[in-house]
PDB file of C-alpha atoms in Angstrom:
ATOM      1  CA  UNK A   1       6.333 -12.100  10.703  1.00 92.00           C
ATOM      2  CA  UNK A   2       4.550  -9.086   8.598  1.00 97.00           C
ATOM      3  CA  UNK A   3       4.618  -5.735   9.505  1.00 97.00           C
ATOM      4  CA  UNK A   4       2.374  -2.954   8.234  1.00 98.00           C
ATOM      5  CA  UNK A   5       4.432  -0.795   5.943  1.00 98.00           C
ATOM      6  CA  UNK A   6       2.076   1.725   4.056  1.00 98.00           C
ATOM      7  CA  UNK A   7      -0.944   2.330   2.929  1.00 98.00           C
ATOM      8  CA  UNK A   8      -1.606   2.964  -1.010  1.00 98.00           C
ATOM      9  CA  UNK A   9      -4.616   5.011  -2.424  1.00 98.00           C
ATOM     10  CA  UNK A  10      -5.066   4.413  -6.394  1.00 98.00           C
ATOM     11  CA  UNK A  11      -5.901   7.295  -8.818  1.00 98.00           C
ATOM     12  CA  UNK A  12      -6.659   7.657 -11.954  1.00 98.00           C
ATOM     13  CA  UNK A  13      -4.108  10.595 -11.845  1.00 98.00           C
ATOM     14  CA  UNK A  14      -1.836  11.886  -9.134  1.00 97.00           C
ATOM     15  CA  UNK A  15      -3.619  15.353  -9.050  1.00 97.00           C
ATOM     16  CA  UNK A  16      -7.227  13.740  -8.429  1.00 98.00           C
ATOM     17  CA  UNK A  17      -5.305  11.447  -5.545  1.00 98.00           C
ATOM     18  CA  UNK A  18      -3.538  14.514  -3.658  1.00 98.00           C
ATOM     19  CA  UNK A  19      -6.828  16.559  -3.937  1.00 98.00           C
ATOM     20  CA  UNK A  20      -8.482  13.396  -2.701  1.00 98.00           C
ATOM     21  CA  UNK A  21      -6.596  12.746   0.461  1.00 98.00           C
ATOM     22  CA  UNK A  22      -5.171  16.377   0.959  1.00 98.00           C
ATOM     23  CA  UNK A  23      -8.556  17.467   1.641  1.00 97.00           C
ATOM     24  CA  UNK A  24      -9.313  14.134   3.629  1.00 97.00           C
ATOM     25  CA  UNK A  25      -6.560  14.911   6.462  1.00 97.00           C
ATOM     26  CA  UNK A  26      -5.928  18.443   5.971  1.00 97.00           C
ATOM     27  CA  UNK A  27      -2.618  17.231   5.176  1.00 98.00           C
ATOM     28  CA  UNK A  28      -0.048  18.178   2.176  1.00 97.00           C
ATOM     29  CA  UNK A  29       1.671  15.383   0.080  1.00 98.00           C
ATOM     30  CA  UNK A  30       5.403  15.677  -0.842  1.00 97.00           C
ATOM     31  CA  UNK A  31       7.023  14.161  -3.946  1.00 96.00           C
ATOM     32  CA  UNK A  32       7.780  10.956  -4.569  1.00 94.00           C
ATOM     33  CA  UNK A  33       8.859   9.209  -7.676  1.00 92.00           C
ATOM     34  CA  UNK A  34       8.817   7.355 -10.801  1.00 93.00           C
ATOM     35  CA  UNK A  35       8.584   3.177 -10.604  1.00 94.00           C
ATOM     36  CA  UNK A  36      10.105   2.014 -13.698  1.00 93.00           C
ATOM     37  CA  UNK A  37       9.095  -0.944 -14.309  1.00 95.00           C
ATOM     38  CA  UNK A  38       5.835  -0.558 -14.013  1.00 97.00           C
ATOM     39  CA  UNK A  39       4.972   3.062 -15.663  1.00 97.00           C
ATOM     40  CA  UNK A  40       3.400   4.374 -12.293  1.00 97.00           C
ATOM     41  CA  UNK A  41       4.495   7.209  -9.832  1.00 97.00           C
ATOM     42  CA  UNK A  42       3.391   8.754  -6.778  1.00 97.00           C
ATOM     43  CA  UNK A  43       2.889  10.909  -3.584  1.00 98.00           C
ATOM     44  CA  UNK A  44       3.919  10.357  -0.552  1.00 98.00           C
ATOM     45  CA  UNK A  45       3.082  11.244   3.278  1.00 98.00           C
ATOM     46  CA  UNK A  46       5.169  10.787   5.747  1.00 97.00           C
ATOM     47  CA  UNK A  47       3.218   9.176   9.331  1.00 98.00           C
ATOM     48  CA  UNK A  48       4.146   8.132  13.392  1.00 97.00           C
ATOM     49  CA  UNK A  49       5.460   5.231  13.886  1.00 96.00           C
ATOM     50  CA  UNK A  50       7.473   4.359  10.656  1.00 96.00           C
ATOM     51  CA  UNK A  51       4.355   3.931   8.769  1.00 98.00           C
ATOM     52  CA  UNK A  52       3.710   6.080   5.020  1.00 98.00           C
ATOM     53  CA  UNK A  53       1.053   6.631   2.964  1.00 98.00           C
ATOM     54  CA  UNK A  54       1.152   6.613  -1.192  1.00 98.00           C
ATOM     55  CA  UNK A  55      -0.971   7.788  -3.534  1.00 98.00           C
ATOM     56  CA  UNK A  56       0.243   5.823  -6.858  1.00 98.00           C
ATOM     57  CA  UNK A  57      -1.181   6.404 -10.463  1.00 98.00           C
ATOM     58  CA  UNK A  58      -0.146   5.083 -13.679  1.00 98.00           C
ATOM     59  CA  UNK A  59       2.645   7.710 -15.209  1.00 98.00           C
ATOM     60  CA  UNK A  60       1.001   8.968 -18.537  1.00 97.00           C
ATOM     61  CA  UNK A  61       4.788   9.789 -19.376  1.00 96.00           C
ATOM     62  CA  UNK A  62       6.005   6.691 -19.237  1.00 96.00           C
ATOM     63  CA  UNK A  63       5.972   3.865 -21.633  1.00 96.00           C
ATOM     64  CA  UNK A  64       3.189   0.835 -20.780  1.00 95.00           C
ATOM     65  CA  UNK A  65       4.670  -2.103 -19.419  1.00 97.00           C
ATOM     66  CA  UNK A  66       4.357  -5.720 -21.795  1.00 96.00           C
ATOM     67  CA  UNK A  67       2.915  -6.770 -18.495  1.00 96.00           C
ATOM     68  CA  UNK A  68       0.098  -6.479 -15.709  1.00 97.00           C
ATOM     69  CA  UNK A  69       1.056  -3.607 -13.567  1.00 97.00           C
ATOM     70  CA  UNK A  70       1.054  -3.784  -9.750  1.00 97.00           C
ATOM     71  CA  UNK A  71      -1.784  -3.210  -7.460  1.00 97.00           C
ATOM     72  CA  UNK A  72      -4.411  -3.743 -10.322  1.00 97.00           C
ATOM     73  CA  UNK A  73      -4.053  -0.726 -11.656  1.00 98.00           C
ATOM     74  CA  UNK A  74      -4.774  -1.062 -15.611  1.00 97.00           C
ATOM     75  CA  UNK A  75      -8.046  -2.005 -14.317  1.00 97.00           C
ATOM     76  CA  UNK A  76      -8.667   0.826 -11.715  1.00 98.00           C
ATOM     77  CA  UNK A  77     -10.890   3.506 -12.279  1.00 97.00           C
ATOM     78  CA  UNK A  78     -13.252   5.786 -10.724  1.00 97.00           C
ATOM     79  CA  UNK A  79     -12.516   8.571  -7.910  1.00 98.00           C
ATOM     80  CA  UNK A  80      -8.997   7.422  -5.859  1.00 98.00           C
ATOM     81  CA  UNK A  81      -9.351   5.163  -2.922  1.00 98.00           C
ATOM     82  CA  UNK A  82      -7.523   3.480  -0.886  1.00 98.00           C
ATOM     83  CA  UNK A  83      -6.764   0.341  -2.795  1.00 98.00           C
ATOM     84  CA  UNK A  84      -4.378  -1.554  -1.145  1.00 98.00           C
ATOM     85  CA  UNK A  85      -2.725  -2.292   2.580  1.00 98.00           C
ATOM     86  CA  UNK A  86       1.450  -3.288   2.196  1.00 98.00           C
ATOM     87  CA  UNK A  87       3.315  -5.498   4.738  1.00 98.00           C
ATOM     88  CA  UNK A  88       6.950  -6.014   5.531  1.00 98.00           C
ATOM     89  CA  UNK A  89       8.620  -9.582   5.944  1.00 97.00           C
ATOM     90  CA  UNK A  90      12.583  -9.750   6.638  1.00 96.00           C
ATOM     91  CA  UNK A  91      12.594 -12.859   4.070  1.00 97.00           C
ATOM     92  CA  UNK A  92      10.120 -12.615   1.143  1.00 98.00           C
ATOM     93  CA  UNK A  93      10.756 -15.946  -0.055  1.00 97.00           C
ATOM     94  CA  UNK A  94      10.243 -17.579   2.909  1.00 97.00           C
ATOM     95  CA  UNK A  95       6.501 -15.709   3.499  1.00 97.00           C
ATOM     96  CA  UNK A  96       5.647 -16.648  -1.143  1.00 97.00           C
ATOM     97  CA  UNK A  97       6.475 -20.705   0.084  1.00 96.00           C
ATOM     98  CA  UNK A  98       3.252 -19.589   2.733  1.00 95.00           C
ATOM     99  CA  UNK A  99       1.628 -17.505   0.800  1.00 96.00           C
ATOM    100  CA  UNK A 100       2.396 -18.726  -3.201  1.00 96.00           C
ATOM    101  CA  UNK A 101      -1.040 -16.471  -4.619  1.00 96.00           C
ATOM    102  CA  UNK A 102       0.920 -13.016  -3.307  1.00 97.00           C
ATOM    103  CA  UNK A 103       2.482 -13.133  -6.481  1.00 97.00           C
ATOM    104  CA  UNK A 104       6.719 -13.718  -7.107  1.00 97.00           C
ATOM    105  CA  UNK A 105       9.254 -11.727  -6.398  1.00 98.00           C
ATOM    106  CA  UNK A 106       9.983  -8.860  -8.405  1.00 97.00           C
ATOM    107  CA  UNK A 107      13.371  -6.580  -7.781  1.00 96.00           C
ATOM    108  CA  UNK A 108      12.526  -2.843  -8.035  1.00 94.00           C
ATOM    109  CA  UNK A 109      14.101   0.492  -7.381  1.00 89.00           C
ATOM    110  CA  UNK A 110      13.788   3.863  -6.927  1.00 85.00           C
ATOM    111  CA  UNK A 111      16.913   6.415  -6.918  1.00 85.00           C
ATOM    112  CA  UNK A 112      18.567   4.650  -4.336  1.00 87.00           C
ATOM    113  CA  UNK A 113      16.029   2.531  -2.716  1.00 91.00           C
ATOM    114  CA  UNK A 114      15.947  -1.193  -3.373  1.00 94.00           C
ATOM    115  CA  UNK A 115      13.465  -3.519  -2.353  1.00 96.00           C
ATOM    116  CA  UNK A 116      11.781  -6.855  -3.562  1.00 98.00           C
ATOM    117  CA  UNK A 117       8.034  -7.193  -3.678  1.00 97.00           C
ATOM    118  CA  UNK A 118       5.870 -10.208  -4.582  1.00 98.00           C
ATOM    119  CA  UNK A 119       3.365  -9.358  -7.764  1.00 98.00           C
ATOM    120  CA  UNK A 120       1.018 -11.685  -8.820  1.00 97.00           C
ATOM    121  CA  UNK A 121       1.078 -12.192 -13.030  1.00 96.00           C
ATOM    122  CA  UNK A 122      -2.127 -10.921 -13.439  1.00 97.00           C
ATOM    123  CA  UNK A 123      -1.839  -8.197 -11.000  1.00 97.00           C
ATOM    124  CA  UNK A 124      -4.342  -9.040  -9.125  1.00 97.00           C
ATOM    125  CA  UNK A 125      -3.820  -9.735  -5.249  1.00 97.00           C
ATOM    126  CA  UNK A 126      -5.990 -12.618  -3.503  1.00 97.00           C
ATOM    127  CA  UNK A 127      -9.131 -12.015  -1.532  1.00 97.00           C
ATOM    128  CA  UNK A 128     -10.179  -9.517  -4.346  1.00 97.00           C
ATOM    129  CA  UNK A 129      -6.969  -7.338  -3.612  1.00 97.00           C
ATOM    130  CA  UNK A 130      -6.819  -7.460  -0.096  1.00 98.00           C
ATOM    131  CA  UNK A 131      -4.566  -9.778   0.745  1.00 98.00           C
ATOM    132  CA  UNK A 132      -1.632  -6.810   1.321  1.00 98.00           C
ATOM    133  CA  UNK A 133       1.283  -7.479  -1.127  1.00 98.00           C
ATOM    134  CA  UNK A 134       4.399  -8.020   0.694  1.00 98.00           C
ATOM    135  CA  UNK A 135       7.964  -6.403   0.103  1.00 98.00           C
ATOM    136  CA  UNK A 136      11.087  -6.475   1.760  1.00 98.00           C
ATOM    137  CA  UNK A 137      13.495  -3.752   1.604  1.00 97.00           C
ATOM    138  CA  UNK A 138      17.023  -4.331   0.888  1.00 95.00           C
ATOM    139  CA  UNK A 139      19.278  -2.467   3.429  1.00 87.00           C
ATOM    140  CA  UNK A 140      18.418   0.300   5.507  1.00 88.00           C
ATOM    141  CA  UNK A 141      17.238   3.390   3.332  1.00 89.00           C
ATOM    142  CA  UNK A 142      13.188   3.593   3.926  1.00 94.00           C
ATOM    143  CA  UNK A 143      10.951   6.231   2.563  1.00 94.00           C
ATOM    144  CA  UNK A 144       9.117   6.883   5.894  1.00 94.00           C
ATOM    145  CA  UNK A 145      12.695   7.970   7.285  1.00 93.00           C
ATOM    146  CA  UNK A 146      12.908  10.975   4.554  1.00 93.00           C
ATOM    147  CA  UNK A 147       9.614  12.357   5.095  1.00 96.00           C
ATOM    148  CA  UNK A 148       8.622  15.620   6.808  1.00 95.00           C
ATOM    149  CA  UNK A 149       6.404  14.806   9.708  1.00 94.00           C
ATOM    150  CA  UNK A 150       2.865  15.165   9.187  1.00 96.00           C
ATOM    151  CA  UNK A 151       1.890  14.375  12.617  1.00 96.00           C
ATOM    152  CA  UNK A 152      -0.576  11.972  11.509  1.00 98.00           C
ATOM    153  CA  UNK A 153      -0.628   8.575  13.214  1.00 98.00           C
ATOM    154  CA  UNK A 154      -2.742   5.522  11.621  1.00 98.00           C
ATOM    155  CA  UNK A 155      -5.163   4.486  14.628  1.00 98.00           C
ATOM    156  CA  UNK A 156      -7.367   1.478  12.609  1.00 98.00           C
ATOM    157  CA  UNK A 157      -7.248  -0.414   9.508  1.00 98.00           C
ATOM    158  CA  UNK A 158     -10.702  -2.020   8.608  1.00 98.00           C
ATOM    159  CA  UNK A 159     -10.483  -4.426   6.252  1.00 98.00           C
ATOM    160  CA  UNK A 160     -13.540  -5.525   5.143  1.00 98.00           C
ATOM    161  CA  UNK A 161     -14.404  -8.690   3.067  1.00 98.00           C
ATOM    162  CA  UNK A 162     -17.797 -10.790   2.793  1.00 98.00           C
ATOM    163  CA  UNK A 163     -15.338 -13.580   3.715  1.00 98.00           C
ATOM    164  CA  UNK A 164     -13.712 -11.643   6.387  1.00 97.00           C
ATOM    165  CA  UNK A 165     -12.940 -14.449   8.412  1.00 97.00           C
ATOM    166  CA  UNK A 166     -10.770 -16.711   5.984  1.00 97.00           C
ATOM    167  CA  UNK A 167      -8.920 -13.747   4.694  1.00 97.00           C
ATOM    168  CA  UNK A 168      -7.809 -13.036   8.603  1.00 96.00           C
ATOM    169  CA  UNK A 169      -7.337 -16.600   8.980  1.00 96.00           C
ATOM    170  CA  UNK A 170      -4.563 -16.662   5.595  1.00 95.00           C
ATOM    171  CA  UNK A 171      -2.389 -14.845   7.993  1.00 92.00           C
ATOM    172  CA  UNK A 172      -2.561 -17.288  10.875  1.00 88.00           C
ATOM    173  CA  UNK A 173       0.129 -15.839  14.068  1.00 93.00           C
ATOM    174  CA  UNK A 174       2.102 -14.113  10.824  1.00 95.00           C
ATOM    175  CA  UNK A 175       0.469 -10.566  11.613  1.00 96.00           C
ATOM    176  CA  UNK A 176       0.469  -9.064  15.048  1.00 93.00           C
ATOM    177  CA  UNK A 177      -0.996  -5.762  14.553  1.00 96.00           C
ATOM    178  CA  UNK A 178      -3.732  -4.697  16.748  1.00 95.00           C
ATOM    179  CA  UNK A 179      -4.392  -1.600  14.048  1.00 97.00           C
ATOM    180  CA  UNK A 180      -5.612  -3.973  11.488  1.00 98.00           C
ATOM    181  CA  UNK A 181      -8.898  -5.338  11.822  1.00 97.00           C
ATOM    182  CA  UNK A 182     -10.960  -7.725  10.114  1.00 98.00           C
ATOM    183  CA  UNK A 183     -14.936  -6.552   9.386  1.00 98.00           C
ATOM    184  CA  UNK A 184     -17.487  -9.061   7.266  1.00 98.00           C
ATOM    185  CA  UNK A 185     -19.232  -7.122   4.559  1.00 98.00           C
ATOM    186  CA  UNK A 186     -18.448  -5.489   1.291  1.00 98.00           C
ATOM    187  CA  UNK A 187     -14.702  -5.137  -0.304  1.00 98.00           C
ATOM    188  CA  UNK A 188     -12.789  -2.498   0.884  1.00 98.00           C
ATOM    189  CA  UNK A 189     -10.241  -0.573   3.052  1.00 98.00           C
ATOM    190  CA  UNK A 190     -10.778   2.310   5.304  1.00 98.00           C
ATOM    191  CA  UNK A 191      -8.373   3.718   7.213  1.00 98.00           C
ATOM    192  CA  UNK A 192      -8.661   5.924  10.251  1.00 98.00           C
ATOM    193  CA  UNK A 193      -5.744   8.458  11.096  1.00 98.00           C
ATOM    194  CA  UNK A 194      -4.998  10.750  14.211  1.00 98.00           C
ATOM    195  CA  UNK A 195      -4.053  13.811  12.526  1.00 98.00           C
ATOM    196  CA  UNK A 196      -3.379  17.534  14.108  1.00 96.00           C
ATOM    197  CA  UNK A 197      -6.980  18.380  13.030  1.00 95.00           C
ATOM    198  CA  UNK A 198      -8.731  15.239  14.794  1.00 97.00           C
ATOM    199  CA  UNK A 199      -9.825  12.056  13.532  1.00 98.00           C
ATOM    200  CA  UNK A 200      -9.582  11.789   9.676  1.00 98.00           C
ATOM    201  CA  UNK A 201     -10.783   8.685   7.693  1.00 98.00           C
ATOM    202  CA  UNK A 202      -9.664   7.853   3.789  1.00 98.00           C
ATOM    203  CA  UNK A 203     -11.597   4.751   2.195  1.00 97.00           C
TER     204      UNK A 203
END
């Protein structure tokens, strides 16, 4: 099974992504980290129901990688978005034998988390990124769990392809979420969020 995880908005820079969704939900970000092994770090923001939002960026302090970075993001520009939907699976080799284009499995850490996440070569994640990239964490520790509160709670996740229907259809019974839904018409992601200030939307 897959479980929605977190949500990740891409940014040229972590500034322009906190002033992007800070002034979307009214909400402030808190620190995150630095990802290694692919030169990028982020923001994070803690929400109900186990669920966190990112806002990643490639480090400009970091050396490049002699590889494609995750989430696309050596080819991502323009104003941040959100760029990419993540989903837990208890065994990530098991859901790569389904799913081979997610990418392989890639071992990754941050202070003391440790998780695995499949990353295509190139990158690039089917469906024109929105097939979610899958991870599975590796023991207990989780970021949402170390996050202040924000009381913001995800209500709706539209995903929205011109092929909406075969993307939905990759999953088969594999996602059970009645948050995400499935919309025909152009590329993108735009999630909807019960915050303390009323309904909030990032895309």
């Amino acid at each position: 099974m897959m479980r929605l995880d977190h949500l990740a908005v891409a940014a040229e820079s972590l500034e322009a992504g906190r002033a992007r969704v800070e002034a979307a939900l009214g909400l402030r970000l808190q620190p995150g980290g630095q990802h290694a092994h692919f030169g990028t770090h982020n923001l994070l923001l803690g929400l109900e129901d186990g669920l966190y939002l990112e806002v990643i960026a490639i480090d400009p302090d970091a050396p490049a990688p002699a590889y494609p970075r995750w989430f696309d993001l050596d080819r991502f520009s323009g104003d941040p978005r959100l760029h990419n939907w993540i989903c837990a699976v208890d065994d990530l080799d098991g859901a790569l034998l389904r799913h081979p284009g997610a990418g392989q499995a890639v071992d990754l850490a941050r202070g003391d988390l440790r998780w695995r996440m499949a990353v295509p070569g190139s990158g690039v994640l089917p469906m024109d990124n929105l097939f979610p990239a899958l991870i599975e964490w590796q023991g207990a520790a989780h970021p949402a769990a170390r996050l202040a509160p924000s009381g913001a709670r995800l209500s709706r996740l539209v995903v929205s392809h011109p092929e909406a229907a075969a993307l939905k259809a990759m999953f088969g019974p594999e996602l059970q979420d009645a948050r995400v839904v499935f919309e025909t018409g152009p590329t993108g992601l735009r999630a909807e969020f019960e915050t303390p200030h009323g309904l909030r939307v990032i895309e």
